[in-house]
Amino acid sequence: MSATPLLKVEDLTITFHAHEKATVAASGVSYELNSGEVLAVVGESGSGKSVSALALTQLLPSAPTCVVSGKINLEGINLLSLSEKEISRYRGKVIAYIFQDPGTSLNPVYSVEFQIAEAIKIHRPEISDVHAAVIQSLNEVRIHEPEKVAQQYPHELSGGMQQRVMIAMALACNPRILVADEPTTALDVTIQKEIIDLLAHLCRERGMSILLITHNFGIVANFANQVIVMRHGKVVEAGTAQHVLENPTHPYTRGLIACIPRLGQKRHRLTTLPTDLS
Amino acid sequence: MSTPLLEVRNLSVDYPGRAHWFFQKSIPKRAVDNVSFTIPKGKTVGLVGESGSGKSTTGKSIIRLAPCTEGQILYEGVDIGNKSNRDFLPWRKKIQMIFQDPYNSLDPRSDVLGILSEPLEIHFPDLSKADREARCIDLLKKVKLPSEYLYRYPHEFSGGQRQRIGIARALAVEPSLIICDEPVSALDVSVQAEVVNLLQDLQEQLQLTYLFIAHDLAVVEHISDHILVMSQGKIVEAGTPAQILQNPKEEYTKTLLAAVPKLS
């Protein structure tokens, strides 16, 4: 792995100031994302994993409410130093997001086609046949009858279909990095597998990098190349997925891996996280 | 064999469908189609299936959140599926439900005391205010939450804590059967383990019977004594966890099993 990483995050620290109190959401977070690879960020709610992903394209509230320091380096450009106008060229086009809850991420009053077309018109003005591009992006996420789905509204689609539409929208602009913030938590296990397989396929085919945010090590095992484990805003463990899963060194990582119920290994009680972790 | 706590016989549930034109009669949609199963006392029966398979509707029809169109629901041998709402009241106390989404299933404008004492006011109207409060503190203790939480509001709690409050509310009226409708699918894996353990502890302490509805076979396998697999409104397979896991007969069960992420 001698190649320079696509995205390099160094010493990212995020502090929220509210009610005359400072809360550190992430402190000293560093990681590297290589192109074509999947980096999983694992942690419980409140560990700072989503916040540090939102900071990539300055999606957090501005100062003084939220202070972000450190470096986010994308091919030699520090994303944190860009102005609002400059960063908006990166949002969606270079770094695209898909969120946990597709039901609330889609706009209920516009059709699927309108919403995907909007993203294409903004970020890829060179495309003349927008309709064809929309249908193509729906095809890529393996939606049957894309012509029909394009005319539908979010409430007419199931959760799995909504998430596919979200992915189609994110992919329509051909991003280099896809940030998937718990993309399958709201979905059934069977759909979860389909979505993960789809992301893995797109990652291979397009050489796209994925920053996968999750709390479930089960998904990490099947999908990620690299893993960082976050707790209370700090990275407690980092390494290749295989290494972290086989030899977790931090007790928190061990706890997270142990508490997943496994098929065919019936125990009397599920392991829970120890409360006295340092 | 003694009578099971709950027996469902040939249950079908129809939801009103959409009429395509004003004068046209709407065609009802069958959500649950001729389903039969029994739940023995003190056991846990797991019900797995995808969204839209009718598993939640089955659970809901037992406590009348969904209509029972055809068939019978027998609680200790008494048919409760065809009773009028008024006659059903005594059974509401015996069957309770825990919901999937701990964010939407608690009233945001009521503190924990209010949430827990409402069922007590209805089903135990003779209790004095002090007694009710004492009971509520006791309920919080059962779900391992500190008693000072009594005067807090739902938004002050995390998902796992809210789900515990939901469990405490279900326990308030001392039910025998609890229908758990995806109680852990909205929670983090670590919190999920804690809530599953809590449910199992409570089952031992209070001799509870569970109908555990979920889409995650790994969790269902862990908690259940018997598993039912539902697809498109029908039970396609039933058996002990070991049978389902080692010898899945239906193609659908195999798909479900394959979908569970495996740690290599």
Coordinates of C-alpha atoms in Angstrom, one line a residue:
Chain A
M1 CA 0.0 0.0 0.0
S2 CA 2.5 2.6 -1.1
A3 CA 0.0 4.7 -3.0
T4 CA -1.0 7.9 -1.4
P5 CA -4.5 7.7 0.2
L6 CA -7.4 9.4 -1.4
L7 CA -8.6 11.0 1.8
K8 CA -6.5 11.6 4.8
V9 CA -8.0 12.9 8.0
E10 CA -5.6 14.1 10.6
D11 CA -6.3 15.0 14.2
L12 CA -9.9 15.9 13.6
T13 CA -11.4 17.5 16.7
I14 CA -15.0 18.7 16.8
T15 CA -16.4 20.7 19.7
F16 CA -20.0 21.8 20.2
H17 CA -20.7 24.9 22.2
A18 CA -24.1 25.2 23.6
H19 CA -25.6 26.4 26.9
E20 CA -22.2 27.8 27.8
K21 CA -20.8 24.3 27.8
A22 CA -18.3 22.7 25.5
T23 CA -18.9 19.1 24.4
V24 CA -16.2 17.4 22.5
A25 CA -17.8 15.1 20.0
A26 CA -14.6 13.9 18.3
S27 CA -11.0 14.4 19.4
G28 CA -7.9 13.6 17.6
V29 CA -9.5 11.4 14.9
S30 CA -7.1 10.3 12.2
Y31 CA -7.6 7.9 9.4
E32 CA -6.8 7.2 5.8
L33 CA -9.1 6.1 3.0
N34 CA -7.6 4.5 0.0
S35 CA -9.3 4.6 -3.3
G36 CA -11.5 1.7 -4.1
E37 CA -11.5 0.6 -0.5
V38 CA -14.1 0.3 2.2
L39 CA -13.3 1.9 5.6
A40 CA -15.7 1.0 8.4
V41 CA -16.2 3.3 11.3
V42 CA -17.7 1.3 14.1
G43 CA -19.1 2.6 17.4
E44 CA -22.2 3.0 19.5
S45 CA -24.6 5.9 19.3
G46 CA -22.9 9.0 20.6
S47 CA -19.3 7.8 19.8
G48 CA -18.8 10.6 17.3
K49 CA -18.8 8.5 14.1
S50 CA -21.5 10.3 12.2
V51 CA -20.3 13.8 13.3
S52 CA -16.8 13.1 12.0
A53 CA -18.2 12.0 8.7
L54 CA -20.4 15.1 8.4
A55 CA -17.4 17.3 9.0
L56 CA -15.8 16.0 5.8
T57 CA -17.9 18.5 3.7
Q58 CA -18.6 21.0 6.4
L59 CA -22.1 19.8 7.0
L60 CA -22.0 20.7 10.7
P61 CA -23.3 24.0 12.1
S62 CA -20.8 26.8 11.7
A63 CA -18.7 28.5 14.3
P64 CA -19.2 29.4 17.1
T65 CA -21.8 26.6 17.7
C66 CA -19.4 24.0 16.4
V67 CA -15.7 24.3 16.1
V68 CA -13.8 21.9 13.9
S69 CA -10.0 21.7 13.9
G70 CA -7.5 19.4 12.3
K71 CA -6.9 18.5 8.6
I72 CA -9.1 16.8 6.1
N73 CA -6.9 16.2 3.1
L74 CA -8.4 15.2 -0.2
E75 CA -5.8 14.9 -3.0
G76 CA -3.8 17.8 -1.5
I77 CA -6.6 20.1 -0.7
N78 CA -7.6 20.7 2.9
L79 CA -11.4 20.6 2.8
L80 CA -11.7 22.4 6.1
S81 CA -10.1 25.5 4.7
L82 CA -12.5 25.9 1.8
S83 CA -15.2 28.5 1.6
E84 CA -18.9 27.6 1.6
K85 CA -19.0 28.2 -2.2
E86 CA -15.9 26.0 -2.9
I87 CA -17.0 23.2 -0.6
S88 CA -20.4 23.0 -2.3
R89 CA -18.7 21.8 -5.4
Y90 CA -17.4 18.8 -3.4
R91 CA -20.7 18.0 -1.7
G92 CA -22.5 15.3 -3.7
K93 CA -20.0 15.5 -6.6
V94 CA -16.9 14.2 -4.9
I95 CA -18.2 13.1 -1.5
A96 CA -21.8 11.8 -1.5
Y97 CA -23.8 10.7 1.5
I98 CA -26.5 8.2 2.1
F99 CA -28.2 8.3 5.5
Q100 CA -29.7 5.8 7.8
D101 CA -33.3 6.7 7.3
P102 CA -34.3 6.9 3.7
G103 CA -37.9 7.7 4.6
T104 CA -36.9 11.1 6.0
S105 CA -34.0 11.8 3.6
L106 CA -36.2 11.9 0.5
N107 CA -38.5 14.8 -0.1
P108 CA -42.1 13.6 0.1
V109 CA -43.6 16.1 -2.3
Y110 CA -41.3 15.4 -5.4
S111 CA -41.2 12.4 -7.6
V112 CA -38.1 10.1 -7.6
E113 CA -37.1 11.4 -11.0
F114 CA -37.3 15.0 -10.0
Q115 CA -35.0 14.4 -7.0
I116 CA -32.4 12.5 -8.9
A117 CA -32.5 14.9 -11.8
E118 CA -32.0 17.8 -9.4
A119 CA -28.7 16.3 -8.3
I120 CA -27.6 15.6 -11.9
K121 CA -28.5 19.1 -13.1
I122 CA -26.4 20.8 -10.4
H123 CA -23.3 18.7 -10.4
R124 CA -23.1 17.5 -14.0
P125 CA -24.4 20.3 -16.2
E126 CA -22.7 18.7 -19.2
I127 CA -25.3 15.9 -19.3
S128 CA -28.0 16.9 -21.8
D129 CA -30.4 13.9 -21.6
V130 CA -31.1 14.1 -17.8
H131 CA -34.0 11.6 -18.1
A132 CA -31.8 8.9 -19.6
A133 CA -29.2 9.5 -16.8
V134 CA -31.9 9.1 -14.2
I135 CA -33.1 5.9 -15.6
Q136 CA -29.5 4.6 -15.9
S137 CA -28.8 5.4 -12.3
L138 CA -31.9 3.6 -11.2
N139 CA -30.9 0.7 -13.4
E140 CA -27.5 0.6 -11.7
V141 CA -29.0 0.1 -8.3
R142 CA -31.0 -2.8 -9.8
I143 CA -34.5 -1.3 -9.6
H144 CA -36.9 -3.2 -11.8
E145 CA -39.1 -1.1 -14.0
P146 CA -37.0 2.1 -13.5
E147 CA -39.4 4.0 -15.8
K148 CA -42.3 3.3 -13.4
V149 CA -40.3 4.0 -10.2
A150 CA -39.0 7.3 -11.6
Q151 CA -42.6 8.6 -11.7
Q152 CA -43.4 7.4 -8.2
Y153 CA -43.2 9.3 -4.9
P154 CA -41.2 8.2 -1.9
H155 CA -44.3 7.1 0.1
E156 CA -45.2 4.6 -2.6
L157 CA -41.9 2.7 -2.2
S158 CA -40.8 0.3 0.5
G159 CA -37.8 1.0 2.8
G160 CA -35.4 -1.1 0.7
M161 CA -36.5 0.7 -2.5
Q162 CA -36.2 4.1 -0.9
Q163 CA -32.7 3.3 0.2
R164 CA -31.9 2.2 -3.4
V165 CA -33.2 5.5 -4.7
M166 CA -31.0 7.3 -2.2
I167 CA -28.0 5.3 -3.4
A168 CA -29.0 6.0 -7.1
M169 CA -29.1 9.7 -6.2
A170 CA -25.7 9.6 -4.5
L171 CA -24.2 7.7 -7.4
A172 CA -25.7 9.8 -10.2
C173 CA -23.0 12.3 -9.8
N174 CA -20.2 9.7 -9.9
P175 CA -18.7 10.6 -6.5
R176 CA -15.2 9.4 -5.5
I177 CA -16.2 8.8 -2.0
L178 CA -19.5 7.5 -0.7
V179 CA -20.3 8.1 3.0
A180 CA -22.8 5.5 4.0
D181 CA -24.1 6.4 7.4
E182 CA -25.8 3.3 8.8
P183 CA -27.3 2.5 5.4
T184 CA -29.0 -0.7 6.5
T185 CA -30.0 -0.1 10.1
A186 CA -33.6 0.7 9.2
L187 CA -34.0 -2.3 6.9
D188 CA -34.8 -6.0 7.1
V189 CA -31.9 -8.5 7.2
T190 CA -32.6 -9.8 3.7
I191 CA -32.8 -6.3 2.2
Q192 CA -29.7 -5.4 4.3
K193 CA -27.7 -8.1 2.5
E194 CA -28.9 -6.9 -0.9
I195 CA -27.9 -3.3 -0.2
I196 CA -24.5 -4.3 1.1
D197 CA -23.9 -6.6 -1.8
L198 CA -25.0 -3.8 -4.1
L199 CA -22.6 -1.3 -2.5
A200 CA -19.7 -3.8 -2.7
H201 CA -20.4 -4.4 -6.3
L202 CA -20.5 -0.7 -7.1
C203 CA -17.3 -0.2 -5.1
R204 CA -15.5 -2.8 -7.2
E205 CA -16.9 -1.7 -10.5
R206 CA -16.3 2.1 -10.2
G207 CA -13.3 2.0 -7.9
M208 CA -15.3 4.2 -5.6
S209 CA -14.2 4.4 -1.9
I210 CA -16.8 3.9 0.8
L211 CA -16.8 5.2 4.3
L212 CA -19.2 2.9 6.1
I213 CA -20.6 4.0 9.4
T214 CA -22.1 1.2 11.4
H215 CA -22.5 -0.2 14.9
N216 CA -22.7 -3.8 13.6
F217 CA -19.5 -5.8 13.3
G218 CA -21.4 -8.4 11.3
I219 CA -21.5 -6.1 8.3
V220 CA -17.9 -5.1 8.8
A221 CA -16.8 -8.7 8.5
N222 CA -18.4 -9.2 5.1
F223 CA -17.6 -5.9 3.5
A224 CA -14.9 -3.7 4.9
N225 CA -11.2 -3.6 4.2
Q226 CA -10.1 -1.3 7.0
V227 CA -11.8 -0.6 10.4
I228 CA -11.6 2.1 13.0
V229 CA -13.4 1.7 16.2
M230 CA -14.6 4.9 17.9
R231 CA -15.7 5.4 21.5
H232 CA -16.5 8.7 23.2
G233 CA -15.1 10.7 20.2
K234 CA -11.7 8.9 20.2
V235 CA -10.4 6.2 17.9
V236 CA -9.7 3.3 20.2
E237 CA -8.6 0.7 17.6
A238 CA -7.7 0.7 14.0
G239 CA -6.5 -1.8 11.5
T240 CA -7.5 -4.2 8.7
A241 CA -11.0 -5.7 9.1
Q242 CA -9.6 -9.2 9.4
H243 CA -7.0 -8.2 12.0
V244 CA -9.4 -6.3 14.2
L245 CA -12.0 -9.0 14.1
E246 CA -9.5 -11.8 14.8
N247 CA -7.3 -10.0 17.4
P248 CA -9.2 -7.2 19.0
T249 CA -6.9 -5.6 21.5
H250 CA -9.2 -2.9 23.1
P251 CA -11.8 -4.3 25.6
Y252 CA -14.4 -2.1 23.9
T253 CA -13.8 -3.7 20.5
R254 CA -13.9 -7.2 22.1
G255 CA -17.2 -6.3 23.8
L256 CA -18.8 -5.0 20.6
I257 CA -17.8 -8.2 18.7
A258 CA -19.0 -10.4 21.6
C259 CA -22.4 -8.9 22.0
I260 CA -23.6 -9.9 18.5
P261 CA -25.9 -12.9 18.6
R262 CA -24.6 -15.6 16.4
L263 CA -26.6 -18.3 14.6
G264 CA -26.1 -21.7 16.0
Q265 CA -24.2 -20.7 19.1
K266 CA -27.0 -20.6 21.6
R267 CA -25.9 -19.2 24.9
H268 CA -27.9 -18.6 28.0
R269 CA -27.2 -14.9 28.0
L270 CA -25.9 -12.5 25.5
T271 CA -22.6 -10.8 26.3
T272 CA -23.0 -7.1 27.1
L273 CA -20.4 -4.4 27.2
P274 CA -18.5 -4.1 30.5
T275 CA -19.5 -0.9 32.2
D276 CA -16.1 -0.1 33.6
L277 CA -14.1 0.4 30.4
S278 CA -11.4 2.9 30.7
Chain B
M1 CA -51.6 -31.9 27.3
S2 CA -52.7 -28.8 29.2
T3 CA -54.3 -25.9 27.4
P4 CA -51.7 -23.5 26.0
L5 CA -51.7 -19.9 27.2
L6 CA -52.6 -18.7 23.7
E7 CA -53.9 -20.6 20.7
V8 CA -54.4 -19.0 17.3
R9 CA -56.7 -21.0 15.0
N10 CA -57.0 -20.2 11.3
L11 CA -56.5 -16.5 11.8
S12 CA -57.0 -14.2 8.8
V13 CA -56.7 -10.5 8.9
D14 CA -58.0 -8.3 6.1
Y15 CA -57.2 -4.6 5.7
P16 CA -59.5 -2.5 3.6
G17 CA -58.1 -2.1 0.1
R18 CA -58.2 0.9 -2.2
A19 CA -61.2 1.4 -4.4
H20 CA -60.1 2.3 -7.9
W21 CA -63.2 4.3 -8.8
F22 CA -65.8 6.0 -6.6
F23 CA -68.6 3.4 -7.0
Q24 CA -66.4 0.4 -7.2
K25 CA -66.2 -1.7 -4.2
S26 CA -62.8 -1.9 -2.6
I27 CA -61.1 -5.3 -2.5
P28 CA -59.7 -6.0 0.9
K29 CA -56.1 -6.9 1.2
R30 CA -55.3 -10.1 3.1
A31 CA -52.4 -9.4 5.4
V32 CA -52.6 -12.6 7.4
D33 CA -53.8 -15.7 5.8
N34 CA -55.1 -18.8 7.7
V35 CA -52.4 -18.8 10.4
S36 CA -52.5 -21.2 13.3
F37 CA -50.0 -21.6 16.2
T38 CA -49.9 -22.1 20.0
I39 CA -47.9 -20.4 22.7
P40 CA -47.3 -22.5 25.8
K41 CA -47.2 -20.8 29.2
G42 CA -43.8 -19.5 30.2
K43 CA -42.3 -20.0 26.7
T44 CA -41.1 -17.7 24.0
V45 CA -42.3 -18.2 20.5
G46 CA -40.4 -16.3 17.8
L47 CA -42.0 -15.0 14.7
V48 CA -39.7 -14.1 11.8
G49 CA -40.3 -12.7 8.4
E50 CA -39.6 -9.7 6.2
S51 CA -41.5 -6.4 6.3
G52 CA -44.9 -7.0 4.8
S53 CA -45.0 -10.7 5.7
G54 CA -47.8 -10.1 8.2
K55 CA -45.9 -10.8 11.4
S56 CA -46.7 -7.6 13.1
T57 CA -50.3 -7.8 12.0
T58 CA -50.6 -11.2 13.6
G59 CA -49.2 -9.8 16.8
K60 CA -51.5 -6.7 16.6
S61 CA -54.6 -8.7 16.0
I62 CA -54.1 -10.6 19.3
I63 CA -54.4 -7.4 21.2
R64 CA -56.9 -5.9 18.8
L65 CA -54.8 -3.3 17.2
A66 CA -55.8 -5.1 14.0
P67 CA -59.1 -6.6 13.1
C68 CA -59.5 -10.4 13.3
T69 CA -61.4 -11.1 10.1
E70 CA -61.7 -14.9 10.4
G71 CA -60.6 -17.5 12.8
Q72 CA -60.2 -17.7 16.5
I73 CA -57.8 -16.4 19.2
L74 CA -58.1 -18.5 22.3
Y75 CA -56.6 -17.2 25.5
E76 CA -56.6 -20.1 28.1
G77 CA -59.3 -21.7 26.0
V78 CA -61.6 -18.6 25.8
D79 CA -62.2 -17.1 22.4
I80 CA -61.1 -13.5 22.7
G81 CA -60.9 -12.8 19.0
N82 CA -64.7 -12.3 18.5
K83 CA -65.5 -10.5 21.7
S84 CA -66.8 -6.9 21.7
N85 CA -64.4 -4.2 22.8
R86 CA -66.2 -3.9 26.1
D87 CA -66.0 -7.6 26.9
F88 CA -62.4 -7.7 25.8
L89 CA -61.3 -5.3 28.6
P90 CA -60.3 -7.9 31.2
W91 CA -57.9 -9.4 28.7
R92 CA -56.2 -6.2 27.8
K93 CA -54.6 -6.5 31.2
K94 CA -53.3 -10.0 30.5
I95 CA -51.8 -9.3 27.1
Q96 CA -49.5 -6.3 26.6
M97 CA -47.3 -5.1 23.8
I98 CA -43.8 -3.7 23.4
F99 CA -43.3 -1.6 20.3
Q100 CA -40.4 -1.4 17.8
D101 CA -39.7 2.3 17.9
P102 CA -38.9 3.6 21.4
Y103 CA -38.9 7.1 20.0
N104 CA -42.5 7.2 18.8
S105 CA -44.2 4.9 21.3
L106 CA -43.8 7.1 24.3
D107 CA -45.8 10.3 24.8
P108 CA -43.3 13.1 24.6
R109 CA -45.4 15.4 26.8
S110 CA -45.8 13.0 29.7
D111 CA -43.1 12.2 32.2
V112 CA -42.2 8.6 33.1
L113 CA -44.6 8.7 36.1
G114 CA -47.4 9.7 33.8
I115 CA -46.5 7.0 31.2
L116 CA -46.3 4.2 33.8
S117 CA -49.3 5.2 35.9
E118 CA -51.8 5.6 33.0
P119 CA -52.3 1.8 32.6
L120 CA -52.6 1.5 36.4
E121 CA -55.3 4.1 36.5
I122 CA -57.4 2.2 34.0
H123 CA -56.8 -1.3 35.3
F124 CA -56.3 -0.8 39.0
P125 CA -58.6 2.2 39.7
D126 CA -58.6 1.5 43.4
L127 CA -55.0 2.3 43.9
S128 CA -54.2 5.5 45.8
K129 CA -51.8 8.0 44.3
A130 CA -49.0 7.1 46.7
D131 CA -49.5 3.4 45.9
R132 CA -49.3 4.1 42.2
E133 CA -46.1 6.0 42.6
A134 CA -44.6 3.2 44.7
R135 CA -45.6 0.7 42.0
C136 CA -44.0 2.9 39.3
I137 CA -40.7 3.0 41.3
D138 CA -40.9 -0.7 41.6
L139 CA -41.4 -1.0 37.8
L140 CA -38.3 1.1 37.2
K141 CA -36.4 -1.2 39.5
K142 CA -37.5 -4.2 37.5
V143 CA -36.2 -2.8 34.3
K144 CA -33.0 -1.7 36.0
L145 CA -33.5 2.1 35.8
P146 CA -32.9 4.4 38.8
S147 CA -36.0 5.7 40.6
E148 CA -35.1 9.4 40.0
Y149 CA -36.0 8.9 36.4
L150 CA -39.6 9.0 37.4
Y151 CA -39.9 12.7 36.7
R152 CA -38.0 12.9 33.5
Y153 CA -39.4 13.1 30.0
P154 CA -38.8 10.7 27.1
H155 CA -36.5 13.1 25.2
E156 CA -34.0 12.9 28.0
F157 CA -33.4 9.2 27.5
S158 CA -31.4 7.1 25.0
G159 CA -33.0 4.5 22.8
G160 CA -32.1 1.7 25.1
Q161 CA -33.5 3.5 28.2
R162 CA -36.7 4.4 26.3
Q163 CA -37.2 0.8 25.4
R164 CA -36.8 -0.1 29.1
I165 CA -39.5 2.4 29.9
G166 CA -41.7 0.7 27.2
I167 CA -41.1 -2.6 28.9
A168 CA -41.9 -1.2 32.3
R169 CA -45.2 0.2 30.9
A170 CA -46.1 -3.2 29.5
L171 CA -45.3 -4.8 32.9
A172 CA -47.4 -2.2 34.9
V173 CA -50.6 -4.2 34.6
E174 CA -48.9 -7.5 35.5
P175 CA -49.6 -9.3 32.2
S176 CA -48.9 -12.9 31.5
L177 CA -48.3 -12.6 27.7
I178 CA -46.2 -9.9 26.2
I179 CA -46.1 -9.3 22.4
C180 CA -42.7 -7.9 21.6
D181 CA -42.9 -6.3 18.1
E182 CA -39.3 -6.0 17.0
P183 CA -38.3 -4.6 20.4
V184 CA -34.6 -4.5 19.6
S185 CA -34.3 -3.8 15.9
A186 CA -34.0 0.0 16.4
L187 CA -31.2 -0.3 18.9
D188 CA -27.4 -0.5 18.7
V189 CA -26.0 -4.1 18.9
S190 CA -24.6 -3.5 22.4
V191 CA -27.8 -2.1 23.7
Q192 CA -29.7 -4.8 21.9
A193 CA -27.9 -7.4 23.9
E194 CA -28.8 -5.7 27.2
V195 CA -32.5 -5.4 26.3
V196 CA -32.6 -9.1 25.2
N197 CA -31.0 -10.1 28.5
L198 CA -33.4 -8.0 30.4
L199 CA -36.4 -9.6 28.7
Q200 CA -35.0 -13.0 29.5
D201 CA -34.4 -12.1 33.2
L202 CA -38.0 -10.8 33.5
Q203 CA -39.3 -13.9 31.9
E204 CA -37.7 -16.0 34.6
Q205 CA -38.7 -13.7 37.5
L206 CA -42.3 -13.1 36.5
Q207 CA -43.1 -16.3 34.5
L208 CA -43.9 -14.3 31.4
T209 CA -44.8 -15.7 28.0
Y210 CA -43.5 -13.9 24.9
L211 CA -44.5 -13.7 21.3
F212 CA -41.2 -12.3 20.0
I213 CA -41.6 -10.7 16.5
A214 CA -38.4 -9.8 14.6
H215 CA -36.7 -10.0 11.3
D216 CA -33.3 -10.9 12.6
L217 CA -33.0 -14.7 12.8
A218 CA -29.9 -14.6 15.1
V219 CA -31.8 -12.7 17.8
V220 CA -34.9 -14.9 17.5
E221 CA -32.9 -18.0 17.6
H222 CA -31.3 -16.9 20.8
I223 CA -34.4 -16.0 22.7
S224 CA -37.0 -18.5 21.4
D225 CA -38.1 -21.9 22.3
H226 CA -40.1 -22.3 19.1
I227 CA -39.8 -20.4 15.8
L228 CA -42.4 -19.6 13.2
V229 CA -41.3 -18.3 9.8
M230 CA -43.8 -16.1 8.0
S231 CA -43.9 -15.1 4.4
Q232 CA -46.7 -13.3 2.5
G233 CA -49.2 -13.7 5.3
K234 CA -48.7 -17.5 5.8
I235 CA -46.6 -19.5 8.2
V236 CA -44.2 -21.3 5.9
E237 CA -42.2 -23.2 8.4
A238 CA -42.3 -23.9 12.2
G239 CA -40.0 -25.8 14.5
T240 CA -37.5 -25.6 17.3
P241 CA -34.5 -23.2 16.7
A242 CA -32.2 -26.2 16.1
Q243 CA -34.6 -27.6 13.5
I244 CA -35.0 -24.4 11.6
L245 CA -31.3 -23.7 11.7
Q246 CA -29.9 -27.1 10.8
N247 CA -32.7 -28.3 8.4
P248 CA -34.4 -25.3 6.9
K249 CA -37.0 -26.9 4.5
E250 CA -38.4 -23.8 2.8
E251 CA -36.4 -21.8 0.3
Y252 CA -37.5 -18.7 2.1
T253 CA -36.1 -19.8 5.4
K254 CA -32.8 -20.5 3.7
T255 CA -32.7 -17.0 2.3
L256 CA -33.3 -15.5 5.7
L257 CA -30.5 -17.6 7.2
A258 CA -28.1 -16.6 4.4
A259 CA -28.9 -13.0 5.0
V260 CA -27.6 -13.0 8.6
P261 CA -24.1 -11.4 8.6
K262 CA -21.5 -13.9 9.6
L263 CA -18.4 -13.2 11.5
S264 CA -15.8 -15.3 9.9

